[in-house]
Amino acid sequence: MRELRETRRGARRRPPRSRFPNPLREGLRLERVPDPSAFVLFGATGDLAHRKVLPALYQLWRSNLLPQEFTVLAVARRPYSDATFRDEVRSALERFARVQPLDATAWAAFAGRICYQQLDFSDDAGYDALGERLDALDRERGTQGNRLYYLATQPSQVTEVVRQLGRVGLDHEVHGAGWRRVIVEKPFGRDLESATRLNREVGKVFRESQVYRIDHYLGKETVRNLLVFRFGNGIFEPIWNRRYVDHVQITVAESIGVESRGAFYEETGAIRDILQNHLLQLLTLVAMEPPAAFEANSLRDEKVKVLRAVTRFSPEDVRRLIVRGQYGPGWVDAQPVAGYREEPEVDPLSETETYVAARLAVDDWRWGGVPFYLRTGKRLPKRATEIAVQFKEVPHRLFRDSSSEPDPNLLAMRIQPDEGILLRFAAKVPGLGLDVRSVNMDFTYGSTFVVGSPDAYETLILDALLGDASLFTRADEVEEAWGIVTPIIEAWAAMGAPDFPNYAAGSWGPEAADDLPARDGRRWRRI
Ligand code: BG6
């Protein structure tokens, strides 16, 4: 796992942010820069490439985190020349680059490293030409045969591209000829069976150590900090278990609807889009045991154990412990918004869920009996991702006669926005009496470090270029996550959908979701 980065070159070039140096940023380790390499971007004309991947590469370049001998070979079906594709990248960066305006010098140098190769993903001859182009780039640009293939394609094209890369030998790591890695985007399969099949197909060509499956939540600064918080501090770990923790709530709330992705979302729904990956990944990081070492396989071994310990749902459990919802028309940010069924490319009778809440059990020594409540939804009142660890009541309520009794301790980790960590504890109200209240101790990234966080894609792409797979999901991990979710999807299919829509846009989801913790005498935290 890389540590906080700061380049000496980058630091010198950047304008100072403030006249006053930030003591918390002193002494950060200097960077490791990846090997010379070619970044081969399949699906380079698509939305993901424009919004996320190319802006992340540009930002890495601008921050001097990429080597001089670096090339982006954009691959897609549409006809472009190198020059016309560069113009398109420039327009994308003007909209989506994290730091605006573009830096003219950095852009000129970065643009010179972008090439375009037209390819029909199923055309055999096209892959031969691709191999020749990559060899030529190695000679002209010194990329030394190191290649990172990024599959930002439609999910249905992944198998074909991987098979073709294997057919022409572009996966081979011949001794001395450089490394070959492949990044595969989510969704990785749509149930256990398809994910297993996809793993098998990818595994016919690439070794597991060459495969980097992206879940961009793992690249978020605050998610990475969760590991530092848990395993870099001595005082939390001893209480991080069933003796002290009452329950855990993990929320991924979005105020946006499905935007222009209606067709995709119809096939996906909230459970495949967020719960199977982002929510379960957050769960693993909260619940895992300390890894033996801070490296990819040790970390992932522990995460897999958590997923294995999650109790599988019977159809009866699904009825009791999972709530799904779909938004109807309503108001978000004081604006009227359409219901899901009125969104573009959505079936007016759609039964796809846009909200899901679940009560999970991690049945192991540490967590036996501690419920994990997970929820996610679109068109909720605000965008907020948070992990809340609710501690148990004190064993003896010494201050029960106080005019207002304090709430039990709570630790809330705000993943986004207002990134930070809040600890709630009891304090005496100043005065002659003995009045006790809950107060908050609040750490916020923004005001503490006074520096912007990298985008998750910057972190993940740099890690893949450096050969660090810690923040990528392993084949067995993906399959275990599907092993939890697939019985739910199957039970839902057998039950038929509830009476959708069942929550108004701008509300916190269906009423039935409140019953989930309420049945256990708990409630969702107000975020
Ligand atoms: C994606 C989902 O994986 O994550 C989207 O497909 C969702 O539906 C997005 O909006 C949320 O990501 P973030 O980084 O905005 O929280």
Coordinates of C-alpha atoms and ligand atoms in Angstrom, one line a residue:
M1 CA 0.0 0.0 0.0
R2 CA 1.4 3.4 -0.9
E3 CA 1.6 6.0 1.7
L4 CA 0.7 9.7 1.5
R5 CA 2.5 11.1 -1.5
E6 CA 4.3 14.3 -2.2
T7 CA 6.6 14.8 -5.1
R8 CA 9.6 17.0 -4.7
R9 CA 9.3 18.1 -8.3
G10 CA 5.5 18.5 -8.0
A11 CA 5.8 20.5 -4.8
R12 CA 8.3 22.9 -6.4
R13 CA 6.2 23.5 -9.4
R14 CA 2.9 24.1 -7.7
P15 CA 2.1 27.6 -6.5
P16 CA 2.1 27.7 -2.7
R17 CA -1.4 27.3 -1.3
S18 CA -0.8 29.5 1.7
R19 CA 1.9 31.7 3.1
F20 CA 1.9 29.5 6.2
P21 CA 3.3 25.9 5.9
N22 CA 1.0 23.2 7.2
P23 CA 2.9 21.3 9.9
L24 CA 0.7 18.3 9.4
R25 CA 2.1 17.9 5.9
E26 CA 5.8 18.1 6.8
G27 CA 8.0 15.1 6.3
L28 CA 5.6 13.2 3.9
R29 CA 7.4 10.5 2.0
L30 CA 8.6 11.3 -1.5
E31 CA 7.0 9.5 -4.4
R32 CA 7.7 6.3 -6.2
V33 CA 7.1 6.9 -10.0
P34 CA 5.8 4.0 -12.0
D35 CA 7.9 2.3 -14.7
P36 CA 7.9 3.5 -18.2
S37 CA 4.6 2.2 -19.6
A38 CA 1.8 2.3 -22.1
F39 CA -1.7 2.8 -20.8
V40 CA -4.1 1.1 -23.3
L41 CA -7.6 2.5 -22.8
F42 CA -10.3 0.3 -24.4
G43 CA -13.6 2.2 -24.7
A44 CA -11.7 5.5 -24.9
T45 CA -14.6 7.4 -26.5
G46 CA -17.1 6.4 -23.8
D47 CA -18.4 8.3 -20.8
L48 CA -16.3 6.7 -18.2
A49 CA -13.1 7.4 -20.1
H50 CA -14.0 11.0 -20.5
R51 CA -15.4 11.7 -17.1
K52 CA -13.0 9.7 -14.9
V53 CA -10.1 7.9 -16.6
L54 CA -8.6 10.6 -18.8
P55 CA -9.0 13.4 -16.2
A56 CA -7.3 11.1 -13.7
L57 CA -4.3 10.4 -16.0
Y58 CA -4.0 14.1 -16.8
Q59 CA -4.0 15.0 -13.1
L60 CA -1.3 12.4 -12.4
W61 CA 0.7 13.8 -15.2
R62 CA 0.3 17.3 -14.0
S63 CA 1.4 16.3 -10.6
N64 CA 4.6 14.7 -12.0
L65 CA 3.5 11.3 -10.9
L66 CA 3.9 9.6 -14.2
P67 CA 7.2 8.8 -15.9
Q68 CA 8.4 10.8 -19.0
E69 CA 8.2 7.5 -21.0
F70 CA 4.5 7.2 -20.7
T71 CA 2.0 6.8 -23.5
V72 CA -1.8 6.6 -23.6
L73 CA -3.0 4.5 -26.4
A74 CA -6.7 5.2 -26.8
V75 CA -8.6 2.3 -28.4
A76 CA -12.2 2.5 -29.7
R77 CA -14.3 1.8 -32.7
R78 CA -14.9 5.3 -34.0
P79 CA -12.5 6.7 -36.5
Y80 CA -10.2 9.4 -35.1
S81 CA -6.7 10.5 -35.8
D82 CA -4.3 11.1 -33.0
A83 CA -4.9 14.9 -33.4
T84 CA -8.7 14.8 -33.5
F85 CA -8.8 12.5 -30.5
R86 CA -6.5 14.8 -28.6
D87 CA -9.0 17.6 -29.3
E88 CA -11.7 15.5 -27.8
V89 CA -9.7 14.7 -24.7
R90 CA -9.0 18.4 -24.3
S91 CA -12.8 19.2 -24.3
A92 CA -13.4 16.4 -21.8
L93 CA -10.7 17.8 -19.5
E94 CA -12.1 21.3 -19.7
R95 CA -15.3 19.8 -18.3
F96 CA -14.1 17.1 -16.0
A97 CA -10.5 17.7 -14.9
R98 CA -10.3 18.1 -11.1
V99 CA -8.1 21.2 -11.1
Q100 CA -9.3 23.9 -13.4
P101 CA -8.2 25.7 -15.6
L102 CA -6.0 23.4 -17.5
D103 CA -2.3 24.0 -17.2
A104 CA -1.2 24.8 -20.7
T105 CA 2.3 23.4 -20.3
A106 CA 1.2 20.2 -18.7
W107 CA -1.5 19.7 -21.2
A108 CA 0.8 20.2 -24.2
A109 CA 3.2 17.6 -22.8
F110 CA 0.4 15.2 -21.9
A111 CA -1.4 15.6 -25.3
G112 CA 1.8 14.6 -27.0
R113 CA 1.6 11.3 -25.2
I114 CA -1.9 10.4 -26.4
C115 CA -2.3 8.3 -29.5
Y116 CA -5.4 6.7 -31.0
Q117 CA -6.0 3.3 -32.5
Q118 CA -9.2 2.4 -34.2
L119 CA -10.4 -1.1 -33.3
D120 CA -13.5 -3.2 -33.7
F121 CA -13.4 -5.3 -30.5
S122 CA -14.3 -8.5 -32.3
D123 CA -11.9 -8.0 -35.3
D124 CA -9.0 -10.4 -35.2
A125 CA -6.8 -8.5 -37.5
G126 CA -7.3 -5.3 -35.5
Y127 CA -5.6 -6.9 -32.5
D128 CA -2.6 -7.8 -34.6
A129 CA -2.4 -4.2 -35.7
L130 CA -2.8 -3.1 -32.0
G131 CA 0.2 -5.3 -31.1
E132 CA 2.3 -3.8 -33.8
R133 CA 1.4 -0.3 -32.7
L134 CA 2.3 -1.1 -29.1
D135 CA 5.7 -2.5 -30.3
A136 CA 6.3 0.7 -32.3
L137 CA 5.5 2.8 -29.3
D138 CA 7.9 0.8 -27.2
R139 CA 10.6 1.7 -29.7
E140 CA 9.7 5.3 -30.2
R141 CA 8.7 6.3 -26.7
G142 CA 10.7 4.0 -24.5
T143 CA 7.7 2.3 -22.9
Q144 CA 9.7 -0.9 -22.4
G145 CA 6.9 -3.3 -23.1
N146 CA 5.1 -2.5 -19.9
R147 CA 1.3 -2.3 -20.6
L148 CA -1.7 -1.6 -18.5
Y149 CA -4.9 -2.4 -20.3
Y150 CA -7.9 -0.5 -19.0
L151 CA -11.2 -2.0 -20.0
A152 CA -13.7 0.9 -19.9
T153 CA -15.9 -0.9 -22.3
Q154 CA -19.5 -2.2 -22.1
P155 CA -19.4 -5.1 -19.6
S156 CA -20.6 -7.4 -22.3
Q157 CA -17.3 -6.7 -24.3
V158 CA -14.9 -7.6 -21.5
T159 CA -14.7 -11.3 -22.2
E160 CA -14.1 -10.7 -25.9
V161 CA -11.3 -8.1 -25.5
V162 CA -9.6 -10.3 -22.9
R163 CA -9.8 -13.4 -25.2
Q164 CA -8.4 -11.4 -28.1
L165 CA -5.6 -10.0 -26.1
G166 CA -4.7 -13.6 -25.1
R167 CA -5.0 -14.8 -28.7
V168 CA -2.4 -12.4 -30.0
G169 CA -0.2 -12.9 -26.9
L170 CA -0.5 -9.3 -25.6
D171 CA -1.0 -10.8 -22.1
H172 CA 2.4 -12.5 -22.0
E173 CA 5.0 -11.3 -19.6
V174 CA 8.0 -12.7 -21.4
H175 CA 11.1 -12.4 -19.3
G176 CA 12.6 -9.0 -19.7
A177 CA 9.8 -7.8 -22.1
G178 CA 7.9 -5.9 -19.4
W179 CA 4.8 -6.4 -17.3
R180 CA 1.2 -6.7 -18.5
R181 CA -1.8 -5.8 -16.3
V182 CA -5.5 -5.4 -16.9
I183 CA -8.0 -3.2 -15.1
V184 CA -11.6 -4.4 -15.2
E185 CA -14.4 -2.0 -14.4
K186 CA -17.5 -2.8 -12.4
P187 CA -20.1 -4.3 -12.8
F188 CA -18.2 -7.5 -12.5
G189 CA -20.9 -10.0 -13.4
R190 CA -24.6 -9.7 -12.5
D191 CA -24.9 -12.7 -10.2
L192 CA -22.7 -15.4 -8.7
E193 CA -22.8 -17.6 -11.8
S194 CA -21.9 -14.8 -14.3
A195 CA -19.2 -13.4 -12.1
T196 CA -17.6 -16.9 -11.7
R197 CA -17.8 -17.4 -15.4
L198 CA -16.2 -14.0 -16.0
N199 CA -13.4 -14.8 -13.6
R200 CA -12.8 -18.0 -15.3
E201 CA -12.6 -16.4 -18.8
V202 CA -10.3 -13.6 -17.6
G203 CA -8.3 -16.3 -15.7
K204 CA -7.7 -18.2 -19.0
V205 CA -5.6 -15.3 -20.2
F206 CA -4.3 -13.4 -17.2
R207 CA -2.9 -14.6 -13.9
E208 CA -4.8 -13.3 -10.9
S209 CA -1.8 -11.1 -10.0
Q210 CA -2.2 -9.3 -13.3
V211 CA -5.9 -8.5 -12.8
Y212 CA -7.1 -5.3 -11.1
R213 CA -10.9 -5.2 -10.5
I214 CA -12.0 -1.7 -9.7
D215 CA -14.4 -0.6 -7.0
H216 CA -13.7 3.1 -7.0
Y217 CA -14.9 3.4 -3.3
L218 CA -11.7 1.7 -2.3
G219 CA -9.7 4.6 -3.9
K220 CA -11.5 7.3 -1.9
E221 CA -9.2 9.0 0.5
T222 CA -11.6 8.6 3.5
V223 CA -12.0 4.9 2.8
R224 CA -8.3 4.4 2.8
N225 CA -8.1 6.3 6.0
L226 CA -10.4 3.8 7.6
L227 CA -7.6 1.4 7.6
V228 CA -5.2 3.9 9.1
F229 CA -7.8 4.8 11.7
R230 CA -8.3 1.2 12.7
F231 CA -4.8 -0.1 12.5
G232 CA -2.7 3.0 13.0
N233 CA -4.2 3.8 16.4
G234 CA -4.0 1.7 19.5
I235 CA -7.1 2.9 21.3
F236 CA -9.9 1.9 19.0
E237 CA -9.1 -1.7 18.2
P238 CA -9.6 -3.1 21.8
I239 CA -13.2 -1.8 21.7
W240 CA -14.0 -2.7 18.1
N241 CA -16.0 -5.8 18.8
R242 CA -19.2 -7.3 20.1
R243 CA -18.4 -6.4 23.8
Y244 CA -18.5 -2.7 23.1
V245 CA -20.3 -2.1 19.8
D246 CA -24.1 -2.2 19.8
H247 CA -24.5 -2.0 16.0
V248 CA -23.0 -0.5 12.8
Q249 CA -24.8 1.5 10.2
I250 CA -23.4 2.1 6.7
T251 CA -25.2 4.6 4.4
V252 CA -24.6 5.5 0.8
A253 CA -27.2 8.1 0.1
E254 CA -27.5 9.9 -3.2
S255 CA -29.7 12.8 -4.1
I256 CA -29.3 12.3 -7.8
G257 CA -31.7 10.1 -9.8
V258 CA -30.6 7.8 -12.5
E259 CA -29.7 10.7 -14.8
S260 CA -29.0 9.5 -18.3
R261 CA -28.3 5.9 -17.3
G262 CA -31.9 4.7 -17.3
A263 CA -31.2 1.7 -19.6
F264 CA -28.2 0.6 -17.5
Y265 CA -30.0 1.1 -14.2
E266 CA -33.0 -0.9 -15.3
E267 CA -30.7 -3.9 -15.6
T268 CA -28.9 -3.2 -12.4
G269 CA -30.9 -1.7 -9.6
A270 CA -29.5 -0.5 -6.2
I271 CA -28.5 -3.9 -5.0
R272 CA -26.2 -4.7 -7.9
D273 CA -25.1 -1.1 -8.4
I274 CA -24.1 -0.2 -4.8
L275 CA -24.8 -2.9 -2.2
Q276 CA -22.9 -5.8 -3.9
N277 CA -19.8 -3.7 -4.2
H278 CA -19.4 -0.3 -2.5
L279 CA -21.5 -1.2 0.6
L280 CA -20.0 -4.6 1.1
Q281 CA -16.5 -3.3 0.6
L282 CA -17.1 -0.7 3.3
L283 CA -18.5 -3.4 5.5
T284 CA -15.3 -5.6 5.1
L285 CA -13.1 -2.7 6.0
V286 CA -15.0 -2.0 9.2
A287 CA -15.3 -5.6 10.2
M288 CA -12.0 -7.2 9.1
E289 CA -9.3 -8.5 11.4
P290 CA -5.9 -6.7 11.4
P291 CA -4.0 -8.0 8.4
A292 CA -0.6 -9.7 8.9
A293 CA 1.0 -7.2 6.6
F294 CA 0.0 -4.1 4.8
E295 CA 0.1 -5.6 1.3
A296 CA -2.5 -6.7 -1.2
N297 CA -3.0 -10.4 -0.4
S298 CA -2.9 -10.1 3.4
L299 CA -5.5 -7.3 3.2
R300 CA -7.7 -9.2 0.8
D301 CA -7.5 -12.4 2.8
E302 CA -9.0 -10.6 5.8
K303 CA -11.7 -9.0 3.7
V304 CA -12.7 -12.3 2.1
K305 CA -13.0 -13.8 5.6
V306 CA -15.6 -11.2 6.5
L307 CA -17.6 -11.8 3.4
R308 CA -17.6 -15.5 4.2
A309 CA -18.8 -14.8 7.7
V310 CA -21.8 -12.8 6.5
T311 CA -24.9 -15.0 7.0
R312 CA -26.5 -16.0 3.8
F313 CA -30.2 -15.1 3.4
S314 CA -33.0 -17.6 3.1
P315 CA -36.1 -16.4 1.2
E316 CA -37.8 -15.9 4.6
D317 CA -34.8 -13.8 5.8
V318 CA -35.1 -11.7 2.6
R319 CA -38.7 -11.0 3.5
R320 CA -37.8 -9.9 7.1
L321 CA -34.4 -8.4 6.8
I322 CA -34.3 -6.6 3.4
V323 CA -36.4 -3.7 2.2
R324 CA -36.4 -2.4 -1.3
G325 CA -37.9 0.8 -2.7
Q326 CA -38.4 2.8 -5.8
Y327 CA -38.8 6.6 -5.8
G328 CA -41.9 8.3 -7.1
P329 CA -42.1 12.0 -8.0
G330 CA -41.0 14.4 -5.3
W331 CA -38.8 17.3 -4.4
V332 CA -35.0 17.4 -4.1
D333 CA -33.1 20.6 -3.3
A334 CA -36.4 22.5 -3.5
Q335 CA -36.9 21.4 -7.1
P336 CA -39.7 19.1 -8.3
V337 CA -38.2 15.9 -9.8
A338 CA -39.7 13.0 -11.7
G339 CA -40.3 9.5 -10.3
Y340 CA -38.1 6.7 -11.5
R341 CA -40.7 5.3 -13.8
E342 CA -40.9 8.6 -15.6
E343 CA -37.1 8.8 -16.2
P344 CA -35.7 8.4 -19.8
E345 CA -35.2 4.8 -20.9
V346 CA -37.1 3.4 -17.9
D347 CA -40.1 1.1 -18.3
P348 CA -43.2 2.9 -17.0
L349 CA -44.1 -0.2 -15.0
S350 CA -40.5 -0.9 -13.9
E351 CA -39.9 -3.1 -10.9
T352 CA -36.3 -2.1 -10.5
E353 CA -35.3 -1.0 -7.0
T354 CA -33.7 2.4 -6.5
Y355 CA -33.4 1.8 -2.7
V356 CA -32.3 -1.1 -0.6
A357 CA -31.8 -1.5 3.1
A358 CA -30.6 -4.7 4.8
R359 CA -29.7 -6.0 8.2
L360 CA -26.7 -8.3 7.9
A361 CA -25.0 -10.5 10.4
V362 CA -21.3 -11.1 10.4
D363 CA -21.2 -14.4 12.2
D364 CA -17.7 -14.6 13.6
W365 CA -16.0 -14.3 17.0
R366 CA -15.6 -10.6 16.9
W367 CA -19.1 -9.6 15.6
G368 CA -21.5 -12.4 16.6
G369 CA -24.8 -10.7 17.6
V370 CA -23.9 -7.2 16.3
P371 CA -26.3 -6.1 13.5
F372 CA -24.9 -4.3 10.5
Y373 CA -27.6 -2.1 8.9
L374 CA -26.8 -1.1 5.3
R375 CA -28.8 1.3 3.2
T376 CA -28.4 3.0 -0.2
G377 CA -30.8 4.9 -2.4
K378 CA -31.1 7.4 -5.2
R379 CA -33.2 10.6 -4.8
L380 CA -32.7 10.7 -1.1
P381 CA -32.6 14.2 0.5
K382 CA -28.8 14.5 0.2
R383 CA -25.6 13.0 -0.9
A384 CA -23.9 11.4 2.1
T385 CA -21.8 8.3 2.7
E386 CA -21.2 7.5 6.3
I387 CA -20.2 4.6 8.5
A388 CA -21.5 4.9 12.1
V389 CA -20.3 2.7 14.8
Q390 CA -22.8 2.9 17.7
F391 CA -21.3 1.8 21.0
K392 CA -23.3 0.2 23.8
E393 CA -24.8 2.1 26.7
V394 CA -22.6 2.4 29.8
P395 CA -23.2 -0.6 32.1
H396 CA -24.3 1.6 35.0
R397 CA -26.3 4.7 34.3
L398 CA -24.9 6.9 37.0
F399 CA -26.3 10.1 35.6
R400 CA -29.9 8.9 35.0
D401 CA -31.2 11.7 37.2
S402 CA -29.6 14.3 35.0
S403 CA -32.3 16.5 33.2
S404 CA -31.2 15.0 29.8
E405 CA -29.4 11.7 29.7
P406 CA -26.6 11.5 27.2
D407 CA -26.7 9.2 24.2
P408 CA -24.3 6.3 24.0
N409 CA -21.0 6.9 22.3
L410 CA -20.9 7.0 18.6
L411 CA -18.1 7.1 16.1
A412 CA -19.2 8.4 12.7
M413 CA -16.8 8.3 9.7
R414 CA -18.0 10.6 7.0
I415 CA -16.7 9.2 3.7
Q416 CA -18.2 12.1 1.7
P417 CA -18.9 15.0 1.6
D418 CA -17.5 17.0 4.6
E419 CA -15.0 14.1 5.0
G420 CA -14.1 13.6 8.6
I421 CA -14.6 11.6 11.8
L422 CA -16.9 12.5 14.6
L423 CA -16.8 11.1 18.1
R424 CA -19.8 11.6 20.4
F425 CA -19.4 11.5 24.1
A426 CA -21.0 12.8 27.3
A427 CA -20.0 16.0 28.9
K428 CA -21.1 18.0 31.9
V429 CA -23.0 21.2 31.1
P430 CA -21.2 24.1 32.8
G431 CA -23.2 25.2 35.8
L432 CA -23.9 24.4 39.4
G433 CA -26.2 21.5 38.8
L434 CA -25.2 18.1 37.2
D435 CA -26.5 18.3 33.8
V436 CA -25.0 15.9 31.3
R437 CA -25.2 16.2 27.5
S438 CA -23.8 14.5 24.4
V439 CA -21.1 16.6 22.6
N440 CA -19.1 16.0 19.5
M441 CA -15.4 16.0 18.8
D442 CA -15.1 16.5 15.1
F443 CA -12.1 16.1 12.8
T444 CA -12.5 17.4 9.3
Y445 CA -10.0 16.7 6.5
G446 CA -10.5 20.0 4.8
S447 CA -9.6 22.2 7.7
T448 CA -6.9 19.9 9.1
F449 CA -4.8 19.2 6.1
V450 CA -5.8 22.2 3.9
V451 CA -5.2 20.2 0.8
G452 CA -7.5 18.7 -1.9
S453 CA -7.8 14.9 -2.0
P454 CA -7.0 13.1 -5.2
D455 CA -9.9 11.6 -7.1
A456 CA -10.4 7.8 -6.4
Y457 CA -9.4 7.1 -10.0
E458 CA -6.1 8.9 -9.7
T459 CA -5.2 6.8 -6.7
L460 CA -6.3 3.5 -8.2
I461 CA -4.7 4.1 -11.6
L462 CA -1.4 5.0 -10.0
D463 CA -1.6 1.9 -7.8
A464 CA -2.2 -0.3 -10.8
L465 CA 0.8 1.3 -12.6
L466 CA 2.9 0.7 -9.5
G467 CA 1.7 -3.0 -9.3
D468 CA -0.1 -2.5 -6.0
A469 CA -3.4 -4.4 -5.9
S470 CA -4.3 -3.7 -2.3
L471 CA -7.2 -1.5 -3.3
F472 CA -8.6 -3.8 -6.0
T473 CA -10.9 -6.7 -5.4
R474 CA -9.7 -10.3 -5.8
A475 CA -11.6 -13.0 -7.7
D476 CA -12.7 -14.8 -4.6
E477 CA -13.8 -11.5 -3.0
V478 CA -16.1 -10.7 -5.9
E479 CA -17.6 -14.1 -5.8
E480 CA -18.2 -14.1 -2.1
A481 CA -20.0 -10.7 -2.4
W482 CA -22.2 -12.2 -5.1
G483 CA -22.7 -15.2 -2.9
I484 CA -24.4 -12.8 -0.4
V485 CA -26.4 -10.9 -2.9
T486 CA -27.5 -13.5 -5.4
P487 CA -30.0 -15.3 -3.0
I488 CA -31.6 -11.9 -2.3
I489 CA -32.1 -11.2 -6.0
E490 CA -33.5 -14.7 -6.6
A491 CA -35.9 -14.4 -3.6
W492 CA -37.1 -11.1 -4.9
A493 CA -37.7 -12.5 -8.4
A494 CA -39.8 -15.3 -6.8
M495 CA -41.8 -12.9 -4.6
G496 CA -42.6 -10.2 -7.2
A497 CA -42.1 -6.5 -6.6
P498 CA -43.8 -4.6 -3.8
D499 CA -46.2 -1.8 -4.7
F500 CA -43.7 0.6 -6.4
P501 CA -43.1 3.5 -6.2
N502 CA -43.0 3.4 -2.4
Y503 CA -41.1 6.4 -1.4
A504 CA -41.2 10.0 -2.6
A505 CA -38.1 11.5 -4.2
G506 CA -36.5 13.7 -1.5
S507 CA -37.5 11.4 1.4
W508 CA -35.3 9.0 3.3
G509 CA -36.8 5.9 1.6
P510 CA -39.8 3.6 2.2
E511 CA -41.4 3.5 5.6
A512 CA -40.7 -0.2 5.9
A513 CA -37.0 0.6 6.0
D514 CA -37.5 2.4 9.3
D515 CA -39.0 -0.8 10.8
L516 CA -35.8 -2.7 10.1
P517 CA -33.8 -1.2 13.0
A518 CA -37.0 -0.3 14.9
R519 CA -37.8 -4.0 15.3
D520 CA -34.5 -4.3 17.2
G521 CA -35.3 -1.1 19.3
R522 CA -32.9 1.0 17.1
R523 CA -33.3 3.7 14.5
W524 CA -31.4 5.0 11.5
R525 CA -29.1 7.8 12.3
R526 CA -30.2 11.2 11.0
I527 CA -27.4 12.3 8.7
Ligands
BG6_1 C1 -21.2 4.1 -9.2 C2 -22.7 3.8 -9.4 O1 -20.5 2.9 -9.0 O2 -21.1 4.8 -8.0 C3 -23.5 5.0 -9.6 O3 -22.8 3.0 -10.7 C4 -23.3 5.9 -8.3 O4 -24.9 4.8 -9.7 C5 -21.8 6.1 -8.1 O5 -23.9 7.2 -8.6 C6 -21.5 6.8 -6.8 O6 -20.2 7.2 -6.7 P1 -19.7 8.4 -5.8 O7 -18.2 8.4 -6.0 O8 -20.4 9.6 -6.5 O9 -20.2 8.2 -4.5

